[in-house]
mmCIF file of C-alpha atoms in Angstrom:
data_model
loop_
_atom_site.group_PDB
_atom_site.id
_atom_site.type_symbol
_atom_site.label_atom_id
_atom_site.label_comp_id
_atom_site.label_asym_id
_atom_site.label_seq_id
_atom_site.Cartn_x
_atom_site.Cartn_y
_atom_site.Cartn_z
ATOM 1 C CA UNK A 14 13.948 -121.131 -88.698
ATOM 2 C CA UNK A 15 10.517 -121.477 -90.368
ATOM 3 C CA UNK A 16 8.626 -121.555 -86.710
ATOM 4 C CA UNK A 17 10.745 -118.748 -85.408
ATOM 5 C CA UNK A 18 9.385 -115.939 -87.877
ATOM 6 C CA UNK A 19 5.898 -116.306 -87.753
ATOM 7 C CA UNK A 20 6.317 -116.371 -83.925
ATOM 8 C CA UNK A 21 7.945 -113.264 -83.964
ATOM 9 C CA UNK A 22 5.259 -111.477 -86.154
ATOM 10 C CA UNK A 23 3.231 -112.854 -83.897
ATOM 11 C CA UNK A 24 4.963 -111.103 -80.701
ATOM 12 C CA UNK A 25 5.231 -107.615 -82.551
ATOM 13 C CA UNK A 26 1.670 -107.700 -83.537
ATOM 14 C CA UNK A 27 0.495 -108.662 -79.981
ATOM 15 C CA UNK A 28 2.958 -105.739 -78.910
ATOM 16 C CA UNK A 29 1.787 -103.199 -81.496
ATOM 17 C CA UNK A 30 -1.877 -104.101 -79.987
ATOM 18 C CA UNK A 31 -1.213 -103.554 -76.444
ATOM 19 C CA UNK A 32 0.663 -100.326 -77.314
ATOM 20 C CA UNK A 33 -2.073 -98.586 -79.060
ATOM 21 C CA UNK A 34 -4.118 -99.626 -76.572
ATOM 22 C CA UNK A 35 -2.277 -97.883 -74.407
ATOM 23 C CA UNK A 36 -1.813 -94.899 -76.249
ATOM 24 C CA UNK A 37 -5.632 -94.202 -76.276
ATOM 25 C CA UNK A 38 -5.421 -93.760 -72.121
ATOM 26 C CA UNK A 39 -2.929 -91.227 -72.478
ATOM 27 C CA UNK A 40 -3.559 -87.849 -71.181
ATOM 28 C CA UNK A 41 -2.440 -84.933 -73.446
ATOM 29 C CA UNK A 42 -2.368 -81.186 -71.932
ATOM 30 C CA UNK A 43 -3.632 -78.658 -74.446
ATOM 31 C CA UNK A 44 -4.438 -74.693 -74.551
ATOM 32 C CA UNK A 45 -5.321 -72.485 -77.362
ATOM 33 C CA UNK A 46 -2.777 -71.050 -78.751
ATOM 34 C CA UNK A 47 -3.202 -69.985 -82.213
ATOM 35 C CA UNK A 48 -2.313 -66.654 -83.872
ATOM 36 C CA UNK A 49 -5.072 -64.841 -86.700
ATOM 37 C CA UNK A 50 -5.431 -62.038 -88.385
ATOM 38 C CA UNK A 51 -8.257 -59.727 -87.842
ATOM 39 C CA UNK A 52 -8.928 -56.172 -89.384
ATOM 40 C CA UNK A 53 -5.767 -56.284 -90.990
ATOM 41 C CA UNK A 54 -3.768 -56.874 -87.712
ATOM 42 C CA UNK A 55 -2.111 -60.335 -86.423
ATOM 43 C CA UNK A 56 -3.255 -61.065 -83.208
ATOM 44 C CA UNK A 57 -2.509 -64.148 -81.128
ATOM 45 C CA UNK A 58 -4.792 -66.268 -78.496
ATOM 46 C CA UNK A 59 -3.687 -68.071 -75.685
ATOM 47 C CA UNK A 60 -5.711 -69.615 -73.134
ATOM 48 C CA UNK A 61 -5.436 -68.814 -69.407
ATOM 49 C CA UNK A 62 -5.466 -72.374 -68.779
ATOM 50 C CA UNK A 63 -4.779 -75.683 -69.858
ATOM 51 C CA UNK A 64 -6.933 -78.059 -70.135
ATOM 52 C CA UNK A 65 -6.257 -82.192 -69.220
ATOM 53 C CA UNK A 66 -7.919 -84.535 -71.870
ATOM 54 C CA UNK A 67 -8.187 -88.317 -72.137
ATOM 55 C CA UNK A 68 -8.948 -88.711 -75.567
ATOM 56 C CA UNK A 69 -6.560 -89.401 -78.039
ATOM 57 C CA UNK A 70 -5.630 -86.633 -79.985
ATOM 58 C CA UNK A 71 -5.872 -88.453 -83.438
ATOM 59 C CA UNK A 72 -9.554 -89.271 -83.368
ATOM 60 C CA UNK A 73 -12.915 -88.255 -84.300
ATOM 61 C CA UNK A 74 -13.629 -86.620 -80.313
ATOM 62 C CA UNK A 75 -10.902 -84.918 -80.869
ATOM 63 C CA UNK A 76 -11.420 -83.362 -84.041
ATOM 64 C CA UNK A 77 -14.845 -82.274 -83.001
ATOM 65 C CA UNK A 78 -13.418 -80.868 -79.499
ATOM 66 C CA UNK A 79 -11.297 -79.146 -81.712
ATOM 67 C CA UNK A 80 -13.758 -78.072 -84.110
ATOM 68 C CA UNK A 81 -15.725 -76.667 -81.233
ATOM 69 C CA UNK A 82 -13.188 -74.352 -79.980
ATOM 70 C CA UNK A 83 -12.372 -73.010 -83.360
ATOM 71 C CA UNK A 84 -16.014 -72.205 -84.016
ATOM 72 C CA UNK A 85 -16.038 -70.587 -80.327
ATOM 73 C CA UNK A 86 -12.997 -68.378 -81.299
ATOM 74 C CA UNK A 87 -15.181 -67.075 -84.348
ATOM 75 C CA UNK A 88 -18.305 -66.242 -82.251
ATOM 76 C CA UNK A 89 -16.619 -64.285 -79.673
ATOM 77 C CA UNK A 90 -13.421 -62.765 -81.523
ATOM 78 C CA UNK A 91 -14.315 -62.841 -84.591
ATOM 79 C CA UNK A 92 -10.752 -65.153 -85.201
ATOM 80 C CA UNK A 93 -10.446 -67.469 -87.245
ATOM 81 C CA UNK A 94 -8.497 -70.997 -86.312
ATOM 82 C CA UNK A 95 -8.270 -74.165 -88.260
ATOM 83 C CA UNK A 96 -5.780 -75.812 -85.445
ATOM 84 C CA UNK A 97 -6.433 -73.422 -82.416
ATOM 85 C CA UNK A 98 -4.951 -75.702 -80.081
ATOM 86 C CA UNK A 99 -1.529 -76.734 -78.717
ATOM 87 C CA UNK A 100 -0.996 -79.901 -77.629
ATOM 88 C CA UNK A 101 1.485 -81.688 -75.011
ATOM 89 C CA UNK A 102 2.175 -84.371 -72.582
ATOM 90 C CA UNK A 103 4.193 -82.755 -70.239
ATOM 91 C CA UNK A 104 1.989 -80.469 -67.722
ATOM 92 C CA UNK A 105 5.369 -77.998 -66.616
ATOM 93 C CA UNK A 106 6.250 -77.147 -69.680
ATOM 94 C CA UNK A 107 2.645 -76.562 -70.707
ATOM 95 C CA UNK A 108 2.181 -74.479 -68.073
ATOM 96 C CA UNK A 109 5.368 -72.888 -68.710
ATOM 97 C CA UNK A 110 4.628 -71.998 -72.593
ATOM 98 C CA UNK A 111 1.439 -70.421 -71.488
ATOM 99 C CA UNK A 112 2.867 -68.313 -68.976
ATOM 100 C CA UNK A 113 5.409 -66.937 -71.089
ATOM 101 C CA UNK A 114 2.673 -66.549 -73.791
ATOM 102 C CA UNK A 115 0.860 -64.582 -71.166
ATOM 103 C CA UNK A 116 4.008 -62.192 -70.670
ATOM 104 C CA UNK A 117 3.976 -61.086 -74.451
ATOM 105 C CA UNK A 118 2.263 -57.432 -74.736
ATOM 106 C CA UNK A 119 0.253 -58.539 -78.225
ATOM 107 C CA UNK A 120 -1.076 -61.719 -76.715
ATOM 108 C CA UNK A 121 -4.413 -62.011 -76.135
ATOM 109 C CA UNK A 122 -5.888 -64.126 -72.562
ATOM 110 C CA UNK A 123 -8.817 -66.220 -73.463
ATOM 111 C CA UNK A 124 -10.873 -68.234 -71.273
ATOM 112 C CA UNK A 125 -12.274 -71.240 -72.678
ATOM 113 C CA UNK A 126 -12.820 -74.257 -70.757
ATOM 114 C CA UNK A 127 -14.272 -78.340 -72.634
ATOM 115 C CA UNK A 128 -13.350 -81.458 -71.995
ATOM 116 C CA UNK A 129 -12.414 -84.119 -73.807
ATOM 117 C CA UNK A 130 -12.801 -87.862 -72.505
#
């Protein structure tokens, strides 16, 4: 019984490796998508596109690649957008949340095109 539990921590620490391992080739699917107010009035972004990215979406990269588009939405709009982007795994339904962001009358098309690797 003594041998079995270390070899077990063992095995889930080996598997805990290889799974964040893994989790750093992932690709994620994001588009701005962020909603601001400016002169008094709410107005919401959404990018055209999406936009594929390798990195993993809890590090450093990606808090500068994020960092980067929020200081682009305040150049050219004026907006301002701690967390400007949306972020997913799944390209349909991104693609699907931006077009039916793109059918909204208030919604503002943005072009904005990084990577992320």
């Amino acid at each position: 019984m003594q041998k079995i539990i270390p070899l077990f921590l063992i095995m889930f620490l080996g598997i805990q490796s290889v799974s964040a391992q893994d989790n750093n080739k992932d690709t994620w699917y994001v588009w701005i998508d962020t909603e601001t107010t400016i002169d008094g009035k709410s107005e919401r972004f959404v990018s055209e596109e999406i936009l594929e990215i390798t990195c993993c979406v809890k590090s450093p990269k990606f808090r500068r690649f994020n960092q980067k588009a929020s200081k682009w939405l305040k150049q050219e709009y004026n907006a301002i957008a701690d967390t400007p982007f949306k972020k997913i795994q799944d390209k349909k339904l991104a693609e699907q949340m931006i077009s039916e962001a793109k059918n909204e009358p208030s919604v503002r098309i943005v072009q904005y095109d990084e990577s992320c690797k």
